[in-house]
PDB file of C-alpha atoms and ligand atoms in Angstrom:
ATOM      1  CA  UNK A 217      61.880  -5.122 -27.092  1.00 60.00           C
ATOM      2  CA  UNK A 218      61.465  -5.948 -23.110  1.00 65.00           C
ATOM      3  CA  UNK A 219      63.717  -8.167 -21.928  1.00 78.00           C
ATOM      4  CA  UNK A 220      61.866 -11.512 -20.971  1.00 85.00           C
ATOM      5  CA  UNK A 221      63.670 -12.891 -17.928  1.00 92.00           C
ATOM      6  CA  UNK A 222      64.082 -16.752 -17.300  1.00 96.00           C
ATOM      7  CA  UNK A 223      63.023 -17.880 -13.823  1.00 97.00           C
ATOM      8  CA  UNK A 224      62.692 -21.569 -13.217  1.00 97.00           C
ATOM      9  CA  UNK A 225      60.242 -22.530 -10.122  1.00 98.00           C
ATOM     10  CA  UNK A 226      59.877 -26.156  -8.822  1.00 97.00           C
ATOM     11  CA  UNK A 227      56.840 -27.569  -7.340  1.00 97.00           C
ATOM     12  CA  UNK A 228      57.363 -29.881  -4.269  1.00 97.00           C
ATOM     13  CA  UNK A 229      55.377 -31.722  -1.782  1.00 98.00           C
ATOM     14  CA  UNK A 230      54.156 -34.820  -0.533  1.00 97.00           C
ATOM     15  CA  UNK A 231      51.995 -36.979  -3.197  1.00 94.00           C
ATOM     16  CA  UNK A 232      48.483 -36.158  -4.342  1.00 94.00           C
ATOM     17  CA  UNK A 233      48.202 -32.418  -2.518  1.00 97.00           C
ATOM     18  CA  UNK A 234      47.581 -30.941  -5.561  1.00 95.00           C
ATOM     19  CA  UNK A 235      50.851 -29.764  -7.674  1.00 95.00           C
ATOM     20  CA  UNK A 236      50.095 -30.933 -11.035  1.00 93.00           C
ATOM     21  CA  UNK A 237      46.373 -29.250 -10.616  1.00 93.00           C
ATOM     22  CA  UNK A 238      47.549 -25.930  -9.551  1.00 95.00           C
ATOM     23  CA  UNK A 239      50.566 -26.114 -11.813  1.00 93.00           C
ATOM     24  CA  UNK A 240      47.812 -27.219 -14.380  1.00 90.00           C
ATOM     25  CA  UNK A 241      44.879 -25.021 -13.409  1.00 91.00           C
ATOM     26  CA  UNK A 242      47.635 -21.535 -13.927  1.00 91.00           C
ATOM     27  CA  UNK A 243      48.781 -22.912 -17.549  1.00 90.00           C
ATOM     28  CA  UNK A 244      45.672 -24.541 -19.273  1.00 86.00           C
ATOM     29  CA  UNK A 245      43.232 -22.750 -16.639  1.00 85.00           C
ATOM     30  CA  UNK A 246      41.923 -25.971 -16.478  1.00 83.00           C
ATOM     31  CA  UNK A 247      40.158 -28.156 -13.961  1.00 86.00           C
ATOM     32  CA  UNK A 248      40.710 -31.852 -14.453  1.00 78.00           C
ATOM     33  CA  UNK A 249      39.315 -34.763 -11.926  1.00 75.00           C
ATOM     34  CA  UNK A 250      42.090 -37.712 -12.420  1.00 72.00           C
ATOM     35  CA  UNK A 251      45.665 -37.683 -13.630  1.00 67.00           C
ATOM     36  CA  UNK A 252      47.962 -40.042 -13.645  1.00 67.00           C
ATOM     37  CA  UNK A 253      50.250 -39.871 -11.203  1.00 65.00           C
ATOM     38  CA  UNK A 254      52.889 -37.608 -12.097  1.00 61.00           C
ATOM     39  CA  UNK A 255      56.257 -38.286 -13.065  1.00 70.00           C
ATOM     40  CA  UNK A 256      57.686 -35.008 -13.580  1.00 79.00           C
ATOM     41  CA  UNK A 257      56.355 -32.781 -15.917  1.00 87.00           C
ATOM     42  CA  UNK A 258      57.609 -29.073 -17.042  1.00 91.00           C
ATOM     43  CA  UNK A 259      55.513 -26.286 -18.101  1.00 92.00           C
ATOM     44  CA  UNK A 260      56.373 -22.926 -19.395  1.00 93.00           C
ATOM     45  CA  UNK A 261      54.499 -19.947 -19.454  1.00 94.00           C
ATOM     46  CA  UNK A 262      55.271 -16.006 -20.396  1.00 94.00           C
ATOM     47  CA  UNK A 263      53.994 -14.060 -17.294  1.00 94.00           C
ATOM     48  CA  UNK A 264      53.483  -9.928 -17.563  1.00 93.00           C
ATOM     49  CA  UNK A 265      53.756  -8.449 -14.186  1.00 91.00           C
ATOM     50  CA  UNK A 266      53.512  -4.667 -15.033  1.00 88.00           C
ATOM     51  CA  UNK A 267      56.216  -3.781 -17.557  1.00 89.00           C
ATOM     52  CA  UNK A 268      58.180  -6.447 -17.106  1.00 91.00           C
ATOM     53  CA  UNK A 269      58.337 -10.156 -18.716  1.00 94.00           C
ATOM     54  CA  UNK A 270      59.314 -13.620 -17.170  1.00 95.00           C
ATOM     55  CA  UNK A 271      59.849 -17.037 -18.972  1.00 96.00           C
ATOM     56  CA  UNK A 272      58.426 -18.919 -16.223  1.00 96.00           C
ATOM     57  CA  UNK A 273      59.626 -22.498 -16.553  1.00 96.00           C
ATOM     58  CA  UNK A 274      57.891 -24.573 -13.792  1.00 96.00           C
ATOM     59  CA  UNK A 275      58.691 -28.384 -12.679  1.00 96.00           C
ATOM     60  CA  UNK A 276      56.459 -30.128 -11.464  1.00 94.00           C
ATOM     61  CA  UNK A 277      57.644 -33.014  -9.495  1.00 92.00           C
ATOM     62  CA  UNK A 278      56.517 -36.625  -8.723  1.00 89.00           C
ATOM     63  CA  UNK A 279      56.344 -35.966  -5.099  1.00 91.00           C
ATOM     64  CA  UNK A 280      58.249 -36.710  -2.200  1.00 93.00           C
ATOM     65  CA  UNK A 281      58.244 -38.120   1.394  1.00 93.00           C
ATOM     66  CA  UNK A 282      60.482 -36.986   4.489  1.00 93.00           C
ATOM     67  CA  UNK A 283      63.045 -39.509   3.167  1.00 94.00           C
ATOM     68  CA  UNK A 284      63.658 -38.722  -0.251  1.00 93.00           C
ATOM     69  CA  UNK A 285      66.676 -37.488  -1.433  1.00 94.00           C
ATOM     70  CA  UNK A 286      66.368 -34.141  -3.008  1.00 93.00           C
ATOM     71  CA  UNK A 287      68.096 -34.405  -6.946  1.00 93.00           C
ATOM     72  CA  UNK A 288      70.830 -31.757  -7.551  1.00 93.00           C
ATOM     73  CA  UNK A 289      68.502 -30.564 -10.396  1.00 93.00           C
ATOM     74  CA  UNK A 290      65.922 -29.422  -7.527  1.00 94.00           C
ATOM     75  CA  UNK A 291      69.235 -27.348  -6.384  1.00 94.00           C
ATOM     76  CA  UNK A 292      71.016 -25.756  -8.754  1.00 93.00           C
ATOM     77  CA  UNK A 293      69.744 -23.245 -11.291  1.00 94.00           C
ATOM     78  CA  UNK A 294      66.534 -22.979  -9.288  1.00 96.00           C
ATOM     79  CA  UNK A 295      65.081 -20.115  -8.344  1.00 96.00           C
ATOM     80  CA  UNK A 296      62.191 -20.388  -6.560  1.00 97.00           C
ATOM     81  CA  UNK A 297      59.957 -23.069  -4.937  1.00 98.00           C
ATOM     82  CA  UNK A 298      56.495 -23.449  -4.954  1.00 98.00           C
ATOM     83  CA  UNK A 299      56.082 -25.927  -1.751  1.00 98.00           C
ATOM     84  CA  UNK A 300      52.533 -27.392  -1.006  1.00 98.00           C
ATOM     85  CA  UNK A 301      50.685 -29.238   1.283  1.00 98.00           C
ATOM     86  CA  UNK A 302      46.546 -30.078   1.736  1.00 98.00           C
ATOM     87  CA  UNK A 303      44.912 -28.567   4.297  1.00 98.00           C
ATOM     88  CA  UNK A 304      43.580 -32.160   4.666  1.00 98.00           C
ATOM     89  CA  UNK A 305      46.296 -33.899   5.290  1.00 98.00           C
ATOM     90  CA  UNK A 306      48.445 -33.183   8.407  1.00 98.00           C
ATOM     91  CA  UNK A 307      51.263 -35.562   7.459  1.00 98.00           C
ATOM     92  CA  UNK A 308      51.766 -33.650   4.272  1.00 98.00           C
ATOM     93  CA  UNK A 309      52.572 -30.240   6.492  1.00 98.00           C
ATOM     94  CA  UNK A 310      54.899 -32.269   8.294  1.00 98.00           C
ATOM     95  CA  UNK A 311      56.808 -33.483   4.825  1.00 98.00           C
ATOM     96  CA  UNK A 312      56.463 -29.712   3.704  1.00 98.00           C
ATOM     97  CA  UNK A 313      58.809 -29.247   6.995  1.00 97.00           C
ATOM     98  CA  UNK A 314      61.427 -31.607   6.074  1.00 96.00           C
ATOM     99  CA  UNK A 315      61.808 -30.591   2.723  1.00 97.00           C
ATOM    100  CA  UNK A 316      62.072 -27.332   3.541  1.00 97.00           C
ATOM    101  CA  UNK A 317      65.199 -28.376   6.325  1.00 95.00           C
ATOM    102  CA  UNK A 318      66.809 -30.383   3.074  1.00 95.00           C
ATOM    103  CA  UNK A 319      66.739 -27.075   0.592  1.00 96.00           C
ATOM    104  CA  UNK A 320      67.913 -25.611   2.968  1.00 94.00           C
ATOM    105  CA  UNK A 321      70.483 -27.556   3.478  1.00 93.00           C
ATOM    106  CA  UNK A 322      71.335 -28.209  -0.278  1.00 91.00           C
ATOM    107  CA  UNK A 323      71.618 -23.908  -0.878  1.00 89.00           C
ATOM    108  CA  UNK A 324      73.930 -22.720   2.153  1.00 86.00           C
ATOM    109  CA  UNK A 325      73.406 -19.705   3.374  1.00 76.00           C
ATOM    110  CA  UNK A 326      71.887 -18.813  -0.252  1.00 80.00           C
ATOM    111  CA  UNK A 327      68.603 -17.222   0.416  1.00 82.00           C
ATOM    112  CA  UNK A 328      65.979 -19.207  -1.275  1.00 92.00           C
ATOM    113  CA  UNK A 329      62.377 -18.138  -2.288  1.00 96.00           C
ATOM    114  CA  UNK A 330      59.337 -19.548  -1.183  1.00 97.00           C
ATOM    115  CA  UNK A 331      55.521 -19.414  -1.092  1.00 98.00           C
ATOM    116  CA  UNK A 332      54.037 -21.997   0.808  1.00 98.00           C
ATOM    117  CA  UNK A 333      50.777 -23.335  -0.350  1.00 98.00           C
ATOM    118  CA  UNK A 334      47.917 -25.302   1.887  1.00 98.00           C
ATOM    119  CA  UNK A 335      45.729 -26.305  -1.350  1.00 97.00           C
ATOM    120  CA  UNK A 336      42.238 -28.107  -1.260  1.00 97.00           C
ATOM    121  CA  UNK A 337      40.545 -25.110   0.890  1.00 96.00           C
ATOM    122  CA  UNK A 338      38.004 -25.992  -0.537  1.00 96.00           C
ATOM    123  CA  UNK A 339      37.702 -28.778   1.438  1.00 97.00           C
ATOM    124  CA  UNK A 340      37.867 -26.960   4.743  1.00 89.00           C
ATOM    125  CA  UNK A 341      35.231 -29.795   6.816  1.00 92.00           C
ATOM    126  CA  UNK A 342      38.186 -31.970   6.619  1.00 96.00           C
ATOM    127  CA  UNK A 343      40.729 -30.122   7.566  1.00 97.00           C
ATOM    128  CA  UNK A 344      43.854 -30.888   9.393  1.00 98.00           C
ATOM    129  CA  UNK A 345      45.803 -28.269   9.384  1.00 98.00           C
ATOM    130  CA  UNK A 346      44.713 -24.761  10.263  1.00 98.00           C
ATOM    131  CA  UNK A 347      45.493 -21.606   8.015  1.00 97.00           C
ATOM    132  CA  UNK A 348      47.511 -20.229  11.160  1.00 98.00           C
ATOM    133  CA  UNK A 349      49.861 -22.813  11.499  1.00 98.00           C
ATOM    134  CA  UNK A 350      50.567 -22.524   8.007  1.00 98.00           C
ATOM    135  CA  UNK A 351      51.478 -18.768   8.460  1.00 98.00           C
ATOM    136  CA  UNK A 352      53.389 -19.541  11.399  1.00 98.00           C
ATOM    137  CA  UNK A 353      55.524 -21.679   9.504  1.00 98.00           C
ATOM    138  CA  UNK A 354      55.844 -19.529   6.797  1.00 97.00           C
ATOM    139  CA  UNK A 355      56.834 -16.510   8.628  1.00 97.00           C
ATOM    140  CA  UNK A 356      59.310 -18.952  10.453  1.00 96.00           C
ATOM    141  CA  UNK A 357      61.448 -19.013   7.632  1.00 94.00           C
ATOM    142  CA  UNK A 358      60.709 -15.452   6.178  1.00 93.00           C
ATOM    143  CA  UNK A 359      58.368 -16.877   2.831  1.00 95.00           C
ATOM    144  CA  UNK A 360      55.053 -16.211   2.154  1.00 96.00           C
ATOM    145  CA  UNK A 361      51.813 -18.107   2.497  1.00 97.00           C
ATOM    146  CA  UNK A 362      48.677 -18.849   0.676  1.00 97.00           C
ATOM    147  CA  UNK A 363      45.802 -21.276   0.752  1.00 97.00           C
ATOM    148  CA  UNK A 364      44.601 -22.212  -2.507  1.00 96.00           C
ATOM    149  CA  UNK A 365      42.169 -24.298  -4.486  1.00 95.00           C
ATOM    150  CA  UNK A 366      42.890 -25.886  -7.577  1.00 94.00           C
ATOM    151  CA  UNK A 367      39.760 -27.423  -7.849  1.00 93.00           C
ATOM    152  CA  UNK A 368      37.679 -23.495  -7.709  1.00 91.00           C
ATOM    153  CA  UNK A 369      40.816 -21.995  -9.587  1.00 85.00           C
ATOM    154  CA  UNK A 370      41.319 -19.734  -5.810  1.00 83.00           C
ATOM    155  CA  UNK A 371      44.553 -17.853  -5.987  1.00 87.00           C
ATOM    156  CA  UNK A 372      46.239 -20.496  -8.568  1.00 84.00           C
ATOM    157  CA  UNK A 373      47.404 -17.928 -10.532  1.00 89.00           C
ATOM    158  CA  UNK A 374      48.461 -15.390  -6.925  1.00 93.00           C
ATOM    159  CA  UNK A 375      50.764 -18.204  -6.315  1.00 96.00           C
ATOM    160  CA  UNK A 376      52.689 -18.311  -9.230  1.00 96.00           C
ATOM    161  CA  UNK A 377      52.789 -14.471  -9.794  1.00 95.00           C
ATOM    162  CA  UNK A 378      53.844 -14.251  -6.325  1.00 96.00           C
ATOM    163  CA  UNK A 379      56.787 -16.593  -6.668  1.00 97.00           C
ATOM    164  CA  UNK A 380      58.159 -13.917  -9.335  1.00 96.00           C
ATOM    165  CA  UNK A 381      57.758 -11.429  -6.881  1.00 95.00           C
ATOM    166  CA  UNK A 382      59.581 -12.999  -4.152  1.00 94.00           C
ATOM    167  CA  UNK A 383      62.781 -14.062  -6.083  1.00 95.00           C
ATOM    168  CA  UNK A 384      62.819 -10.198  -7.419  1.00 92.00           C
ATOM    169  CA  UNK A 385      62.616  -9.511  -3.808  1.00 90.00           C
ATOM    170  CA  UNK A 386      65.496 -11.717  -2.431  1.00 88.00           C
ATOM    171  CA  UNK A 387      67.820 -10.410  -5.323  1.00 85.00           C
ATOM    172  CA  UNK A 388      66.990  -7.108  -4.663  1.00 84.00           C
ATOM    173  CA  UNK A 389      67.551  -7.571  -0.972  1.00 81.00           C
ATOM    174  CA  UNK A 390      71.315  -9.058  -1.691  1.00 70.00           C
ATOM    175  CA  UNK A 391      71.806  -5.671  -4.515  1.00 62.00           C
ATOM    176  CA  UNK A 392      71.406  -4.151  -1.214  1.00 56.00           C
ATOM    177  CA  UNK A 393      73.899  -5.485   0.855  1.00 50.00           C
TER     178      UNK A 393
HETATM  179  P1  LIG Y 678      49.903 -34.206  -7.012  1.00 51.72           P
HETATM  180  O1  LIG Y 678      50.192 -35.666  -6.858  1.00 51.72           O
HETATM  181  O2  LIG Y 678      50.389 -33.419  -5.826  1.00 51.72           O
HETATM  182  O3  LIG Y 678      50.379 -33.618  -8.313  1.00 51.72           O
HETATM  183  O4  LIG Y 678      48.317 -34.044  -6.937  1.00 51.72           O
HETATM  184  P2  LIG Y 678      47.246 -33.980  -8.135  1.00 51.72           P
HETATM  185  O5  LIG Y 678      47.261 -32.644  -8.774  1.00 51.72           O
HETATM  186  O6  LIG Y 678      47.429 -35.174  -9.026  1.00 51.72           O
HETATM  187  O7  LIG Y 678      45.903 -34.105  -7.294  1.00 51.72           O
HETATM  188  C1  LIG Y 678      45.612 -35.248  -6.480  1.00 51.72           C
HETATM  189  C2  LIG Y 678      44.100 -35.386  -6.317  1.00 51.72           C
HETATM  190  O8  LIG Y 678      43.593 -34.268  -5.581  1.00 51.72           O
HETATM  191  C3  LIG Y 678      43.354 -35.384  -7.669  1.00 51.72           C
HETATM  192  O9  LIG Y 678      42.270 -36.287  -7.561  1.00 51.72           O
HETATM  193  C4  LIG Y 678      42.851 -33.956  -7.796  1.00 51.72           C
HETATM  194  O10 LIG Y 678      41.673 -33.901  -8.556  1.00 51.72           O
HETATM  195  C5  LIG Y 678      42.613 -33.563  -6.337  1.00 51.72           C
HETATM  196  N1  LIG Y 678      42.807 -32.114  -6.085  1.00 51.72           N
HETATM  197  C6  LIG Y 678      43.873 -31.367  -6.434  1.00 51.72           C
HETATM  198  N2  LIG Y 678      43.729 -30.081  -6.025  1.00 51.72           N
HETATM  199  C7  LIG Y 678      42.529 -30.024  -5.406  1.00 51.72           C
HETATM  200  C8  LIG Y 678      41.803 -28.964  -4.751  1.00 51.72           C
HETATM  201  O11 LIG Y 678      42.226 -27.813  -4.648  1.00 51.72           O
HETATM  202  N3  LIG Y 678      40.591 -29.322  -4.206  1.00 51.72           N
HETATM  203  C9  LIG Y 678      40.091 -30.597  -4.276  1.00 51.72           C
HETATM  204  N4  LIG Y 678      38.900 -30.811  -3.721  1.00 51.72           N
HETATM  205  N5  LIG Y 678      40.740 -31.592  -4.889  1.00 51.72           N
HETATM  206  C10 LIG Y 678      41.950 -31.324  -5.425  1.00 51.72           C
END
C-alpha cells in the first residue's frame, strides 16, 4: 500500500480574487458564475504525483485585508499557502504583500511554501498588475509564481500540484542541512 501523505494548504488573499473558484474549479472541475461569499470552506482531495500520494486538505478562507489578524489555525500545522491576487486589481497585490510580511512573521525563521497566484488572466484588458511584477515578488521571497484562470480552468490544477512540490522541496532542502 503507498503511503498517502497529509499536507494541508490554505488559500489567502484579499476578497473576491478568485480562491473559492480555483479552489473549486481543481476539486469539482467546475466553473460556477456567483457564490456566496465565502466563509471558510475545506476541501480535500487525493492527488497522484508520480508514485507518490497526498491527502491534500485545502482551506479556503473568507478573505482578508492588510489589517486582519492572521488566526493561529492559518499558522500552525500548515504547510503550504496558496496566496492570490487578480491581475485586475492592484490593491489586492498590495494585500498579497502584507500577508505575506504577517506569515512570515507568525513562522520564524521556519521556511514556508508558497506559490503566488495573479488569477483572472483572462481578463488581461483590465489589468493592473503586470505578470513581471508578480515574478519579481515571487522570486523576492524565493516562491513560485503563476497566473491563472479559474474562469478557463488555466493552470488551476498546476497550482495546486505545484504547492505539493514546493513543500517536498523545502523539507528536502532542511534533510539537507
Ligand atoms: P473569493 O472571494 O476570492 O473566493 O472569490 P470568488 O471565487 O468568490 O470569485 C469572485 C468573483 O470573481 C466571482 O464572480 C467569480 O465568478 C469571479 N472569478 C473568479 N475567478 C475568475 C477568473 O479567473 N476569471 C474571471 N473572469 N472571473 C473570475
Amino acid at each position: 500500500m503507498p503511503l498517502v501523505r497529509y499536507r494541508k494548504v490554505v488559500i489567502l488573499g484579499y476578497r473576491s480574487v478568485g480562491k473559492t473558484s480555483l479552489a473549486h474549479q481543481f476539486v469539482e472541475g467546475e466553473f460556477l458564475e456567483d457564490y456566496d461569499p465565502t466563509v471558510e470552506n475545506t476541501y480535500s482531495k487525493i492527488v497522484t504525483l508520480g508514485k507518490d500520494e497526498f491527502h491534500l486538505h485545502l482551506v479556503d478562507t473568507a478573505g482578508q485585508d492588510e489589517y486582519s489578524i492572521l488566526p493561529y489555525s492559518f499558522i500552525i500545522g500548515v504547510h503550504g499557502y496558496v496566496l492570490v491576487y487578480s491581475v485586475t486589481s492592484l490593491h489586492s497585490f498590495q494585500v498579497i504583500e502584507s500577508l505575506y510580511q504577517k506569515l512570515h512573521e507568525g513562522h520564524g525563521k521556519t521556511r514556508m511554501p508558497v506559490v503566488l497566484v495573479g488569477n483572472k488572466a483572462d481578463l488581461s484588458p483590465d489589468r493592473e498588475v503586470q505578470a513581471v511584477e508578480g515574478k519579481k515578488l515571487a522570486e523576492s521571497w524565493g516562491a513560485t509564481f503563476m497566473e491563472s484562470s479559474a474562469r478557463d480552468n488555466q493552470l488551476t490544477q498546476g497550482i495546486f500540484t505545484k504547492v505539493i512540490q514546493e513543500i517536498a522541496r523545502v523539507e528536502n532542502s532542511y534533510g539537507q542541512e
